[in-house]
């Protein structure tokens, strides 16, 4: 599955024909999004800019109620993952079409049936065909303003998703095709300092892993994100160690990418046994790992991540 329409490349967001009476949903501030909307040439729209990072189900419901009865022809999710997640969930609730426009490139969320929404302060990864965008607009125009740290984390996430997705038990020749090409493009972008290639690589990664799954690397990473580490940063060491465990063809190449991006080693406040308690029930990721993973394996992987600097 992928969006019915994909507009990609330079000027894609400028040339896209936006439906009238759209509701633009973004997490950014007017000084930034007004410039974007100007570039896009969108007319007769409303902006909802109170979407917050890590959106909760309550915040999504609040938007639905606020615009109930108004004629909204489409949602336009403009920004990072959170803006798009809000649109995905809203679209599922109301059936109104959604156009997703990523401005930080890495998650590939504009291509996938996944959304992350918080329920009772706990982030939940949801999957639903109804989350799929009606159109995705991927335009490198938005890239230059991205701070280096965000770009670095996003690039690492995209490369982790492509390589874990390639190895996933749910992969097939078609998803592998996308994951392989995604990794090649991302590797070229990172190693040879061609950041303009990141949007394309992230998009391909989204199609590839979005139709298979991520695996052990992502499963390991969430205990670090729960302690406040950014997602992409956590993956640098976690996916490296997971690739080693899985004897992945991407082990060395992924490690090289992380070294190039200069990621520091990870730290963990909780003990390995407590962390393993959190990781083991994550069957969505672990069951799709190419090799069965025991609790002992998890503890060994954590030990390697923390005590043996896998990126040294
Ligand atoms: Zn990810």
PDB file of C-alpha atoms and ligand atoms in Angstrom:
ATOM      1  CA  UNK A   1       0.000   0.000   0.000  1.00  0.00           C
ATOM      2  CA  UNK A   2       1.043   3.558  -0.677  1.00  0.00           C
ATOM      3  CA  UNK A   3      -0.719   6.886  -1.180  1.00  0.00           C
ATOM      4  CA  UNK A   4      -2.892   7.077  -4.303  1.00  0.00           C
ATOM      5  CA  UNK A   5      -0.948  10.096  -5.466  1.00  0.00           C
ATOM      6  CA  UNK A   6       2.693  10.972  -4.803  1.00  0.00           C
ATOM      7  CA  UNK A   7       4.028  14.337  -5.922  1.00  0.00           C
ATOM      8  CA  UNK A   8       7.786  14.309  -5.627  1.00  0.00           C
ATOM      9  CA  UNK A   9      10.710  16.556  -6.432  1.00  0.00           C
ATOM     10  CA  UNK A  10      11.675  20.188  -6.697  1.00  0.00           C
ATOM     11  CA  UNK A  11       8.591  22.450  -6.776  1.00  0.00           C
ATOM     12  CA  UNK A  12       6.248  19.529  -6.051  1.00  0.00           C
ATOM     13  CA  UNK A  13       4.605  21.438  -3.185  1.00  0.00           C
ATOM     14  CA  UNK A  14       4.408  24.584  -5.294  1.00  0.00           C
ATOM     15  CA  UNK A  15       2.752  22.908  -8.238  1.00  0.00           C
ATOM     16  CA  UNK A  16       0.341  20.708  -6.281  1.00  0.00           C
ATOM     17  CA  UNK A  17      -3.348  21.500  -6.786  1.00  0.00           C
ATOM     18  CA  UNK A  18      -4.655  21.924  -3.191  1.00  0.00           C
ATOM     19  CA  UNK A  19      -8.398  21.499  -2.654  1.00  0.00           C
ATOM     20  CA  UNK A  20     -10.210  24.698  -1.640  1.00  0.00           C
ATOM     21  CA  UNK A  21     -11.393  24.939   1.998  1.00  0.00           C
ATOM     22  CA  UNK A  22      -8.563  22.785   3.294  1.00  0.00           C
ATOM     23  CA  UNK A  23      -7.554  22.731   6.928  1.00  0.00           C
ATOM     24  CA  UNK A  24      -3.778  23.011   7.293  1.00  0.00           C
ATOM     25  CA  UNK A  25      -2.525  21.301  10.437  1.00  0.00           C
ATOM     26  CA  UNK A  26       0.959  22.122  11.682  1.00  0.00           C
ATOM     27  CA  UNK A  27       3.046  22.185  14.858  1.00  0.00           C
ATOM     28  CA  UNK A  28       5.170  25.157  13.771  1.00  0.00           C
ATOM     29  CA  UNK A  29       4.865  28.894  14.374  1.00  0.00           C
ATOM     30  CA  UNK A  30       3.375  31.487  11.954  1.00  0.00           C
ATOM     31  CA  UNK A  31       6.766  32.972  10.982  1.00  0.00           C
ATOM     32  CA  UNK A  32       7.716  29.572   9.557  1.00  0.00           C
ATOM     33  CA  UNK A  33       4.479  28.168   8.178  1.00  0.00           C
ATOM     34  CA  UNK A  34       3.416  31.424   6.515  1.00  0.00           C
ATOM     35  CA  UNK A  35       6.532  31.271   4.378  1.00  0.00           C
ATOM     36  CA  UNK A  36       5.734  27.668   3.514  1.00  0.00           C
ATOM     37  CA  UNK A  37       2.086  28.401   2.623  1.00  0.00           C
ATOM     38  CA  UNK A  38       3.226  31.291   0.495  1.00  0.00           C
ATOM     39  CA  UNK A  39       5.546  28.998  -1.438  1.00  0.00           C
ATOM     40  CA  UNK A  40       2.781  26.415  -1.817  1.00  0.00           C
ATOM     41  CA  UNK A  41       0.418  29.021  -3.265  1.00  0.00           C
ATOM     42  CA  UNK A  42      -2.507  27.529  -1.366  1.00  0.00           C
ATOM     43  CA  UNK A  43      -5.764  29.540  -1.397  1.00  0.00           C
ATOM     44  CA  UNK A  44      -8.921  29.602   0.773  1.00  0.00           C
ATOM     45  CA  UNK A  45      -7.691  27.583   3.696  1.00  0.00           C
ATOM     46  CA  UNK A  46      -7.707  27.619   7.470  1.00  0.00           C
ATOM     47  CA  UNK A  47      -4.713  26.916   9.694  1.00  0.00           C
ATOM     48  CA  UNK A  48      -4.748  24.958  12.910  1.00  0.00           C
ATOM     49  CA  UNK A  49      -1.334  25.505  14.504  1.00  0.00           C
ATOM     50  CA  UNK A  50      -1.962  24.224  17.995  1.00  0.00           C
ATOM     51  CA  UNK A  51      -1.033  20.651  17.192  1.00  0.00           C
ATOM     52  CA  UNK A  52       1.639  19.556  19.671  1.00  0.00           C
ATOM     53  CA  UNK A  53       4.522  17.103  19.401  1.00  0.00           C
ATOM     54  CA  UNK A  54       3.530  13.598  20.551  1.00  0.00           C
ATOM     55  CA  UNK A  55      -0.188  14.280  19.975  1.00  0.00           C
ATOM     56  CA  UNK A  56      -2.732  12.769  22.359  1.00  0.00           C
ATOM     57  CA  UNK A  57      -6.102  11.319  21.417  1.00  0.00           C
ATOM     58  CA  UNK A  58      -7.726  14.231  23.325  1.00  0.00           C
ATOM     59  CA  UNK A  59      -5.974  16.803  21.138  1.00  0.00           C
ATOM     60  CA  UNK A  60      -7.145  15.019  17.984  1.00  0.00           C
ATOM     61  CA  UNK A  61     -10.725  14.876  19.278  1.00  0.00           C
ATOM     62  CA  UNK A  62     -10.547  18.589  20.111  1.00  0.00           C
ATOM     63  CA  UNK A  63      -9.706  19.467  16.500  1.00  0.00           C
ATOM     64  CA  UNK A  64     -12.524  17.283  15.212  1.00  0.00           C
ATOM     65  CA  UNK A  65     -15.002  19.049  17.505  1.00  0.00           C
ATOM     66  CA  UNK A  66     -13.698  22.526  16.702  1.00  0.00           C
ATOM     67  CA  UNK A  67     -14.295  22.082  12.969  1.00  0.00           C
ATOM     68  CA  UNK A  68     -17.451  19.979  13.168  1.00  0.00           C
ATOM     69  CA  UNK A  69     -20.108  21.346  10.817  1.00  0.00           C
ATOM     70  CA  UNK A  70     -17.588  23.467   8.898  1.00  0.00           C
ATOM     71  CA  UNK A  71     -17.027  22.423   5.321  1.00  0.00           C
ATOM     72  CA  UNK A  72     -13.486  21.035   5.353  1.00  0.00           C
ATOM     73  CA  UNK A  73     -12.611  19.430   2.021  1.00  0.00           C
ATOM     74  CA  UNK A  74      -9.194  18.084   3.019  1.00  0.00           C
ATOM     75  CA  UNK A  75      -6.670  18.016   5.838  1.00  0.00           C
ATOM     76  CA  UNK A  76      -3.173  19.112   4.971  1.00  0.00           C
ATOM     77  CA  UNK A  77      -0.557  17.814   7.393  1.00  0.00           C
ATOM     78  CA  UNK A  78       2.407  20.155   7.090  1.00  0.00           C
ATOM     79  CA  UNK A  79       5.467  19.558   9.261  1.00  0.00           C
ATOM     80  CA  UNK A  80       7.147  16.705  11.079  1.00  0.00           C
ATOM     81  CA  UNK A  81       5.697  13.380  12.159  1.00  0.00           C
ATOM     82  CA  UNK A  82       3.277  14.866  14.701  1.00  0.00           C
ATOM     83  CA  UNK A  83       1.402  17.076  12.207  1.00  0.00           C
ATOM     84  CA  UNK A  84       1.014  14.096   9.916  1.00  0.00           C
ATOM     85  CA  UNK A  85      -0.075  11.749  12.718  1.00  0.00           C
ATOM     86  CA  UNK A  86      -2.842  14.163  13.741  1.00  0.00           C
ATOM     87  CA  UNK A  87      -4.076  14.300  10.126  1.00  0.00           C
ATOM     88  CA  UNK A  88      -3.965  10.534   9.793  1.00  0.00           C
ATOM     89  CA  UNK A  89      -6.086   9.973  12.873  1.00  0.00           C
ATOM     90  CA  UNK A  90      -8.500  12.803  12.029  1.00  0.00           C
ATOM     91  CA  UNK A  91      -8.934  11.392   8.538  1.00  0.00           C
ATOM     92  CA  UNK A  92      -9.831   8.031  10.004  1.00  0.00           C
ATOM     93  CA  UNK A  93     -12.414   9.618  12.343  1.00  0.00           C
ATOM     94  CA  UNK A  94     -14.099  11.861   9.750  1.00  0.00           C
ATOM     95  CA  UNK A  95     -13.360  10.225   6.382  1.00  0.00           C
ATOM     96  CA  UNK A  96     -12.095  13.583   5.075  1.00  0.00           C
ATOM     97  CA  UNK A  97      -9.161  13.145   2.610  1.00  0.00           C
ATOM     98  CA  UNK A  98      -5.660  14.020   3.717  1.00  0.00           C
ATOM     99  CA  UNK A  99      -2.613  15.444   1.989  1.00  0.00           C
ATOM    100  CA  UNK A 100       0.654  14.873   3.868  1.00  0.00           C
ATOM    101  CA  UNK A 101       3.648  17.149   3.361  1.00  0.00           C
ATOM    102  CA  UNK A 102       6.769  16.285   5.387  1.00  0.00           C
ATOM    103  CA  UNK A 103       9.151  19.140   6.163  1.00  0.00           C
ATOM    104  CA  UNK A 104      11.659  17.080   8.175  1.00  0.00           C
ATOM    105  CA  UNK A 105      12.617  14.001   6.243  1.00  0.00           C
ATOM    106  CA  UNK A 106      13.266  10.661   7.883  1.00  0.00           C
ATOM    107  CA  UNK A 107      10.238   8.870   9.182  1.00  0.00           C
ATOM    108  CA  UNK A 108       8.707   8.318   5.750  1.00  0.00           C
ATOM    109  CA  UNK A 109       5.398   8.708   7.640  1.00  0.00           C
ATOM    110  CA  UNK A 110       3.750  10.317   4.627  1.00  0.00           C
ATOM    111  CA  UNK A 111       3.929   6.904   2.913  1.00  0.00           C
ATOM    112  CA  UNK A 112       2.779   4.573   5.681  1.00  0.00           C
ATOM    113  CA  UNK A 113      -0.329   3.219   7.412  1.00  0.00           C
ATOM    114  CA  UNK A 114       1.249   3.905  10.844  1.00  0.00           C
ATOM    115  CA  UNK A 115       0.419   6.666  13.304  1.00  0.00           C
ATOM    116  CA  UNK A 116       1.718   7.351  16.806  1.00  0.00           C
ATOM    117  CA  UNK A 117      -0.916   8.760  19.183  1.00  0.00           C
ATOM    118  CA  UNK A 118      -0.763   8.971  22.988  1.00  0.00           C
ATOM    119  CA  UNK A 119      -3.469   7.369  25.089  1.00  0.00           C
ATOM    120  CA  UNK A 120      -3.317   8.183  28.807  1.00  0.00           C
ATOM    121  CA  UNK A 121       0.193   9.635  28.362  1.00  0.00           C
ATOM    122  CA  UNK A 122       1.489   6.471  26.693  1.00  0.00           C
ATOM    123  CA  UNK A 123       2.604   6.612  23.070  1.00  0.00           C
ATOM    124  CA  UNK A 124       0.918   3.928  20.991  1.00  0.00           C
ATOM    125  CA  UNK A 125       1.979   2.805  17.532  1.00  0.00           C
ATOM    126  CA  UNK A 126      -1.208   2.211  15.564  1.00  0.00           C
ATOM    127  CA  UNK A 127      -1.668   0.761  12.107  1.00  0.00           C
ATOM    128  CA  UNK A 128      -4.764   1.216   9.980  1.00  0.00           C
ATOM    129  CA  UNK A 129      -5.416   1.361   6.246  1.00  0.00           C
ATOM    130  CA  UNK A 130      -7.487   4.474   6.987  1.00  0.00           C
ATOM    131  CA  UNK A 131      -4.266   6.286   7.987  1.00  0.00           C
ATOM    132  CA  UNK A 132      -2.937   6.132   4.440  1.00  0.00           C
ATOM    133  CA  UNK A 133      -2.596   9.565   2.788  1.00  0.00           C
ATOM    134  CA  UNK A 134      -4.725  10.350  -0.241  1.00  0.00           C
ATOM    135  CA  UNK A 135      -1.762  12.317  -1.511  1.00  0.00           C
ATOM    136  CA  UNK A 136       1.829  12.746  -0.333  1.00  0.00           C
ATOM    137  CA  UNK A 137       3.848  15.751  -1.425  1.00  0.00           C
ATOM    138  CA  UNK A 138       7.608  15.370  -0.990  1.00  0.00           C
ATOM    139  CA  UNK A 139       9.536  18.505  -1.861  1.00  0.00           C
ATOM    140  CA  UNK A 140      13.180  19.138  -0.860  1.00  0.00           C
ATOM    141  CA  UNK A 141      12.309  22.867  -0.608  1.00  0.00           C
ATOM    142  CA  UNK A 142      11.654  22.337   3.116  1.00  0.00           C
ATOM    143  CA  UNK A 143      15.053  20.771   3.815  1.00  0.00           C
ATOM    144  CA  UNK A 144      17.474  23.746   4.137  1.00  0.00           C
ATOM    145  CA  UNK A 145      15.892  25.161   7.314  1.00  0.00           C
ATOM    146  CA  UNK A 146      16.263  21.875   9.202  1.00  0.00           C
ATOM    147  CA  UNK A 147      18.722  22.049  12.145  1.00  0.00           C
ATOM    148  CA  UNK A 148      21.642  19.614  11.780  1.00  0.00           C
ATOM    149  CA  UNK A 149      20.650  17.552  14.815  1.00  0.00           C
ATOM    150  CA  UNK A 150      17.135  16.926  13.526  1.00  0.00           C
ATOM    151  CA  UNK A 151      18.469  16.087  10.081  1.00  0.00           C
ATOM    152  CA  UNK A 152      21.050  13.694  11.551  1.00  0.00           C
ATOM    153  CA  UNK A 153      18.457  11.872  13.657  1.00  0.00           C
ATOM    154  CA  UNK A 154      16.027  11.675  10.752  1.00  0.00           C
ATOM    155  CA  UNK A 155      18.672  10.343   8.368  1.00  0.00           C
ATOM    156  CA  UNK A 156      19.623   7.662  10.891  1.00  0.00           C
ATOM    157  CA  UNK A 157      15.977   6.691  11.388  1.00  0.00           C
ATOM    158  CA  UNK A 158      15.421   6.381   7.636  1.00  0.00           C
ATOM    159  CA  UNK A 159      18.528   4.195   7.213  1.00  0.00           C
ATOM    160  CA  UNK A 160      17.535   2.040  10.209  1.00  0.00           C
ATOM    161  CA  UNK A 161      14.008   1.603   8.862  1.00  0.00           C
ATOM    162  CA  UNK A 162      15.221   0.683   5.379  1.00  0.00           C
ATOM    163  CA  UNK A 163      17.728  -1.917   6.627  1.00  0.00           C
ATOM    164  CA  UNK A 164      15.508  -3.397   9.373  1.00  0.00           C
ATOM    165  CA  UNK A 165      12.633  -3.477   6.881  1.00  0.00           C
ATOM    166  CA  UNK A 166      14.834  -5.343   4.411  1.00  0.00           C
ATOM    167  CA  UNK A 167      15.591  -8.035   7.006  1.00  0.00           C
ATOM    168  CA  UNK A 168      12.039  -8.234   8.383  1.00  0.00           C
ATOM    169  CA  UNK A 169      10.219 -11.552   8.248  1.00  0.00           C
ATOM    170  CA  UNK A 170       7.314  -9.696   6.639  1.00  0.00           C
ATOM    171  CA  UNK A 171       9.461  -8.506   3.731  1.00  0.00           C
ATOM    172  CA  UNK A 172       8.963  -9.742   0.185  1.00  0.00           C
ATOM    173  CA  UNK A 173      10.801  -9.095  -3.094  1.00  0.00           C
ATOM    174  CA  UNK A 174       8.887  -5.864  -3.720  1.00  0.00           C
ATOM    175  CA  UNK A 175       9.411  -4.380  -0.225  1.00  0.00           C
ATOM    176  CA  UNK A 176      13.078  -5.437  -0.395  1.00  0.00           C
ATOM    177  CA  UNK A 177      13.390  -3.574  -3.686  1.00  0.00           C
ATOM    178  CA  UNK A 178      12.268  -0.341  -2.010  1.00  0.00           C
ATOM    179  CA  UNK A 179      14.333  -0.918   1.143  1.00  0.00           C
ATOM    180  CA  UNK A 180      17.486  -1.718  -0.820  1.00  0.00           C
ATOM    181  CA  UNK A 181      17.159   1.323  -3.055  1.00  0.00           C
ATOM    182  CA  UNK A 182      16.302   3.491  -0.030  1.00  0.00           C
ATOM    183  CA  UNK A 183      19.434   2.385   1.799  1.00  0.00           C
ATOM    184  CA  UNK A 184      21.654   2.972  -1.262  1.00  0.00           C
ATOM    185  CA  UNK A 185      20.277   6.497  -1.677  1.00  0.00           C
ATOM    186  CA  UNK A 186      20.514   7.336   2.040  1.00  0.00           C
ATOM    187  CA  UNK A 187      24.053   5.971   2.292  1.00  0.00           C
ATOM    188  CA  UNK A 188      25.113   8.106  -0.668  1.00  0.00           C
ATOM    189  CA  UNK A 189      23.380  11.146   0.880  1.00  0.00           C
ATOM    190  CA  UNK A 190      25.099  10.733   4.253  1.00  0.00           C
ATOM    191  CA  UNK A 191      28.572   9.450   3.350  1.00  0.00           C
ATOM    192  CA  UNK A 192      29.025  11.831   0.414  1.00  0.00           C
ATOM    193  CA  UNK A 193      27.314  14.868   2.020  1.00  0.00           C
ATOM    194  CA  UNK A 194      24.463  15.029  -0.489  1.00  0.00           C
ATOM    195  CA  UNK A 195      21.663  15.978   1.901  1.00  0.00           C
ATOM    196  CA  UNK A 196      19.427  16.919  -1.014  1.00  0.00           C
ATOM    197  CA  UNK A 197      18.971  13.164  -1.568  1.00  0.00           C
ATOM    198  CA  UNK A 198      17.535  12.561   1.928  1.00  0.00           C
ATOM    199  CA  UNK A 199      13.873  13.283   1.058  1.00  0.00           C
ATOM    200  CA  UNK A 200      13.910  10.714  -1.743  1.00  0.00           C
ATOM    201  CA  UNK A 201      15.678   8.104   0.404  1.00  0.00           C
ATOM    202  CA  UNK A 202      13.275   8.632   3.298  1.00  0.00           C
ATOM    203  CA  UNK A 203      10.295   8.353   0.983  1.00  0.00           C
ATOM    204  CA  UNK A 204      11.517   5.045  -0.467  1.00  0.00           C
ATOM    205  CA  UNK A 205      12.246   3.795   3.047  1.00  0.00           C
ATOM    206  CA  UNK A 206       8.656   4.627   4.054  1.00  0.00           C
ATOM    207  CA  UNK A 207       7.229   2.575   1.194  1.00  0.00           C
ATOM    208  CA  UNK A 208       9.592  -0.331   1.953  1.00  0.00           C
ATOM    209  CA  UNK A 209       9.393  -0.683   5.729  1.00  0.00           C
ATOM    210  CA  UNK A 210       5.786   0.554   5.756  1.00  0.00           C
ATOM    211  CA  UNK A 211       4.825  -2.617   3.906  1.00  0.00           C
ATOM    212  CA  UNK A 212       7.030  -4.925   5.964  1.00  0.00           C
ATOM    213  CA  UNK A 213       8.085  -3.751   9.446  1.00  0.00           C
ATOM    214  CA  UNK A 214      11.000  -2.666  11.569  1.00  0.00           C
ATOM    215  CA  UNK A 215      12.487  -5.252  13.933  1.00  0.00           C
ATOM    216  CA  UNK A 216      14.938  -5.766  16.827  1.00  0.00           C
ATOM    217  CA  UNK A 217      16.735  -2.410  16.448  1.00  0.00           C
ATOM    218  CA  UNK A 218      13.511  -0.470  16.909  1.00  0.00           C
ATOM    219  CA  UNK A 219      12.366  -2.773  19.742  1.00  0.00           C
ATOM    220  CA  UNK A 220      15.595  -2.064  21.659  1.00  0.00           C
ATOM    221  CA  UNK A 221      15.420   1.675  21.025  1.00  0.00           C
ATOM    222  CA  UNK A 222      12.178   2.488  22.851  1.00  0.00           C
ATOM    223  CA  UNK A 223      13.652   2.102  26.365  1.00  0.00           C
ATOM    224  CA  UNK A 224      16.085   4.863  25.396  1.00  0.00           C
ATOM    225  CA  UNK A 225      13.379   7.094  23.881  1.00  0.00           C
ATOM    226  CA  UNK A 226      11.334   6.592  27.054  1.00  0.00           C
ATOM    227  CA  UNK A 227      14.252   8.202  28.907  1.00  0.00           C
ATOM    228  CA  UNK A 228      14.228  11.164  26.547  1.00  0.00           C
ATOM    229  CA  UNK A 229      16.718  10.200  23.804  1.00  0.00           C
ATOM    230  CA  UNK A 230      15.569  11.211  20.305  1.00  0.00           C
ATOM    231  CA  UNK A 231      14.309   8.285  18.216  1.00  0.00           C
ATOM    232  CA  UNK A 232      16.971   8.477  15.486  1.00  0.00           C
ATOM    233  CA  UNK A 233      19.771   8.915  17.998  1.00  0.00           C
ATOM    234  CA  UNK A 234      18.654   5.833  19.945  1.00  0.00           C
ATOM    235  CA  UNK A 235      18.680   3.802  16.744  1.00  0.00           C
ATOM    236  CA  UNK A 236      22.337   4.552  15.962  1.00  0.00           C
ATOM    237  CA  UNK A 237      23.638   2.076  18.547  1.00  0.00           C
ATOM    238  CA  UNK A 238      20.491  -0.096  18.840  1.00  0.00           C
ATOM    239  CA  UNK A 239      20.152  -0.928  15.150  1.00  0.00           C
ATOM    240  CA  UNK A 240      23.924  -1.432  14.827  1.00  0.00           C
ATOM    241  CA  UNK A 241      23.885  -4.049  17.595  1.00  0.00           C
ATOM    242  CA  UNK A 242      20.669  -5.587  16.231  1.00  0.00           C
ATOM    243  CA  UNK A 243      22.228  -5.892  12.755  1.00  0.00           C
ATOM    244  CA  UNK A 244      25.235  -7.630  14.279  1.00  0.00           C
ATOM    245  CA  UNK A 245      22.963 -10.045  16.146  1.00  0.00           C
ATOM    246  CA  UNK A 246      20.977 -10.735  12.953  1.00  0.00           C
ATOM    247  CA  UNK A 247      24.127 -11.050  10.810  1.00  0.00           C
ATOM    248  CA  UNK A 248      22.486  -8.466   8.555  1.00  0.00           C
ATOM    249  CA  UNK A 249      24.114  -7.613   5.232  1.00  0.00           C
ATOM    250  CA  UNK A 250      23.709  -3.988   6.380  1.00  0.00           C
ATOM    251  CA  UNK A 251      25.710  -4.263   9.631  1.00  0.00           C
ATOM    252  CA  UNK A 252      28.955  -2.646   8.447  1.00  0.00           C
ATOM    253  CA  UNK A 253      27.309  -0.127   6.137  1.00  0.00           C
ATOM    254  CA  UNK A 254      24.846   1.047   8.794  1.00  0.00           C
ATOM    255  CA  UNK A 255      27.632   1.341  11.365  1.00  0.00           C
ATOM    256  CA  UNK A 256      29.651   3.434   8.942  1.00  0.00           C
ATOM    257  CA  UNK A 257      26.704   5.791   8.432  1.00  0.00           C
ATOM    258  CA  UNK A 258      26.342   6.261  12.206  1.00  0.00           C
ATOM    259  CA  UNK A 259      30.049   6.922  12.585  1.00  0.00           C
ATOM    260  CA  UNK A 260      29.902   9.514   9.821  1.00  0.00           C
ATOM    261  CA  UNK A 261      27.007  11.208  11.648  1.00  0.00           C
ATOM    262  CA  UNK A 262      29.135  11.271  14.837  1.00  0.00           C
ATOM    263  CA  UNK A 263      26.658   9.736  17.254  1.00  0.00           C
ATOM    264  CA  UNK A 264      27.771   9.554  20.892  1.00  0.00           C
ATOM    265  CA  UNK A 265      27.392   6.284  22.821  1.00  0.00           C
ATOM    266  CA  UNK A 266      24.033   5.765  24.584  1.00  0.00           C
ATOM    267  CA  UNK A 267      23.407   5.664  28.318  1.00  0.00           C
ATOM    268  CA  UNK A 268      20.548   4.008  30.199  1.00  0.00           C
ATOM    269  CA  UNK A 269      19.262   4.905  33.660  1.00  0.00           C
ATOM    270  CA  UNK A 270      17.254   1.750  34.279  1.00  0.00           C
ATOM    271  CA  UNK A 271      18.863  -1.670  34.733  1.00  0.00           C
ATOM    272  CA  UNK A 272      19.085  -4.178  31.869  1.00  0.00           C
ATOM    273  CA  UNK A 273      16.586  -6.547  33.517  1.00  0.00           C
ATOM    274  CA  UNK A 274      13.977  -3.792  33.895  1.00  0.00           C
ATOM    275  CA  UNK A 275      14.602  -2.677  30.319  1.00  0.00           C
ATOM    276  CA  UNK A 276      14.213  -6.270  29.099  1.00  0.00           C
ATOM    277  CA  UNK A 277      10.807  -6.367  30.851  1.00  0.00           C
ATOM    278  CA  UNK A 278       9.748  -3.421  28.687  1.00  0.00           C
ATOM    279  CA  UNK A 279      11.242  -4.760  25.449  1.00  0.00           C
ATOM    280  CA  UNK A 280      10.083  -8.394  25.561  1.00  0.00           C
ATOM    281  CA  UNK A 281       6.326  -7.691  25.227  1.00  0.00           C
ATOM    282  CA  UNK A 282       6.959  -5.641  22.030  1.00  0.00           C
ATOM    283  CA  UNK A 283       5.918  -8.574  19.850  1.00  0.00           C
ATOM    284  CA  UNK A 284       5.077  -6.329  16.883  1.00  0.00           C
ATOM    285  CA  UNK A 285       8.793  -5.749  16.357  1.00  0.00           C
ATOM    286  CA  UNK A 286      10.337  -8.892  17.858  1.00  0.00           C
ATOM    287  CA  UNK A 287       8.121 -11.431  16.093  1.00  0.00           C
ATOM    288  CA  UNK A 288       9.158  -9.974  12.734  1.00  0.00           C
ATOM    289  CA  UNK A 289      12.863 -10.192  13.524  1.00  0.00           C
ATOM    290  CA  UNK A 290      14.618 -12.600  11.121  1.00  0.00           C
ATOM    291  CA  UNK A 291      16.088 -14.574  14.066  1.00  0.00           C
ATOM    292  CA  UNK A 292      14.139 -15.531  17.234  1.00  0.00           C
ATOM    293  CA  UNK A 293      15.118 -13.278  20.159  1.00  0.00           C
ATOM    294  CA  UNK A 294      15.258 -14.526  23.769  1.00  0.00           C
ATOM    295  CA  UNK A 295      15.251 -12.415  26.918  1.00  0.00           C
ATOM    296  CA  UNK A 296      18.907 -13.333  27.377  1.00  0.00           C
ATOM    297  CA  UNK A 297      19.679 -12.006  23.876  1.00  0.00           C
ATOM    298  CA  UNK A 298      17.992  -8.705  24.779  1.00  0.00           C
ATOM    299  CA  UNK A 299      20.137  -8.316  27.906  1.00  0.00           C
ATOM    300  CA  UNK A 300      23.275  -9.153  25.884  1.00  0.00           C
ATOM    301  CA  UNK A 301      22.356  -6.583  23.230  1.00  0.00           C
ATOM    302  CA  UNK A 302      21.777  -3.912  25.909  1.00  0.00           C
ATOM    303  CA  UNK A 303      25.139  -4.758  27.470  1.00  0.00           C
ATOM    304  CA  UNK A 304      26.805  -4.309  24.097  1.00  0.00           C
ATOM    305  CA  UNK A 305      25.016  -1.002  23.473  1.00  0.00           C
ATOM    306  CA  UNK A 306      25.977   0.456  26.866  1.00  0.00           C
ATOM    307  CA  UNK A 307      29.298  -1.130  27.775  1.00  0.00           C
ATOM    308  CA  UNK A 308      31.016  -1.932  24.458  1.00  0.00           C
ATOM    309  CA  UNK A 309      30.435   1.210  22.353  1.00  0.00           C
ATOM    310  CA  UNK A 310      29.253  -0.457  19.118  1.00  0.00           C
ATOM    311  CA  UNK A 311      30.213   2.628  17.078  1.00  0.00           C
ATOM    312  CA  UNK A 312      33.840   2.826  18.222  1.00  0.00           C
TER     313      UNK A 312
HETATM  314 ZN1  LIG B   1      11.823   4.669  13.192  1.00  0.00          ZN
END
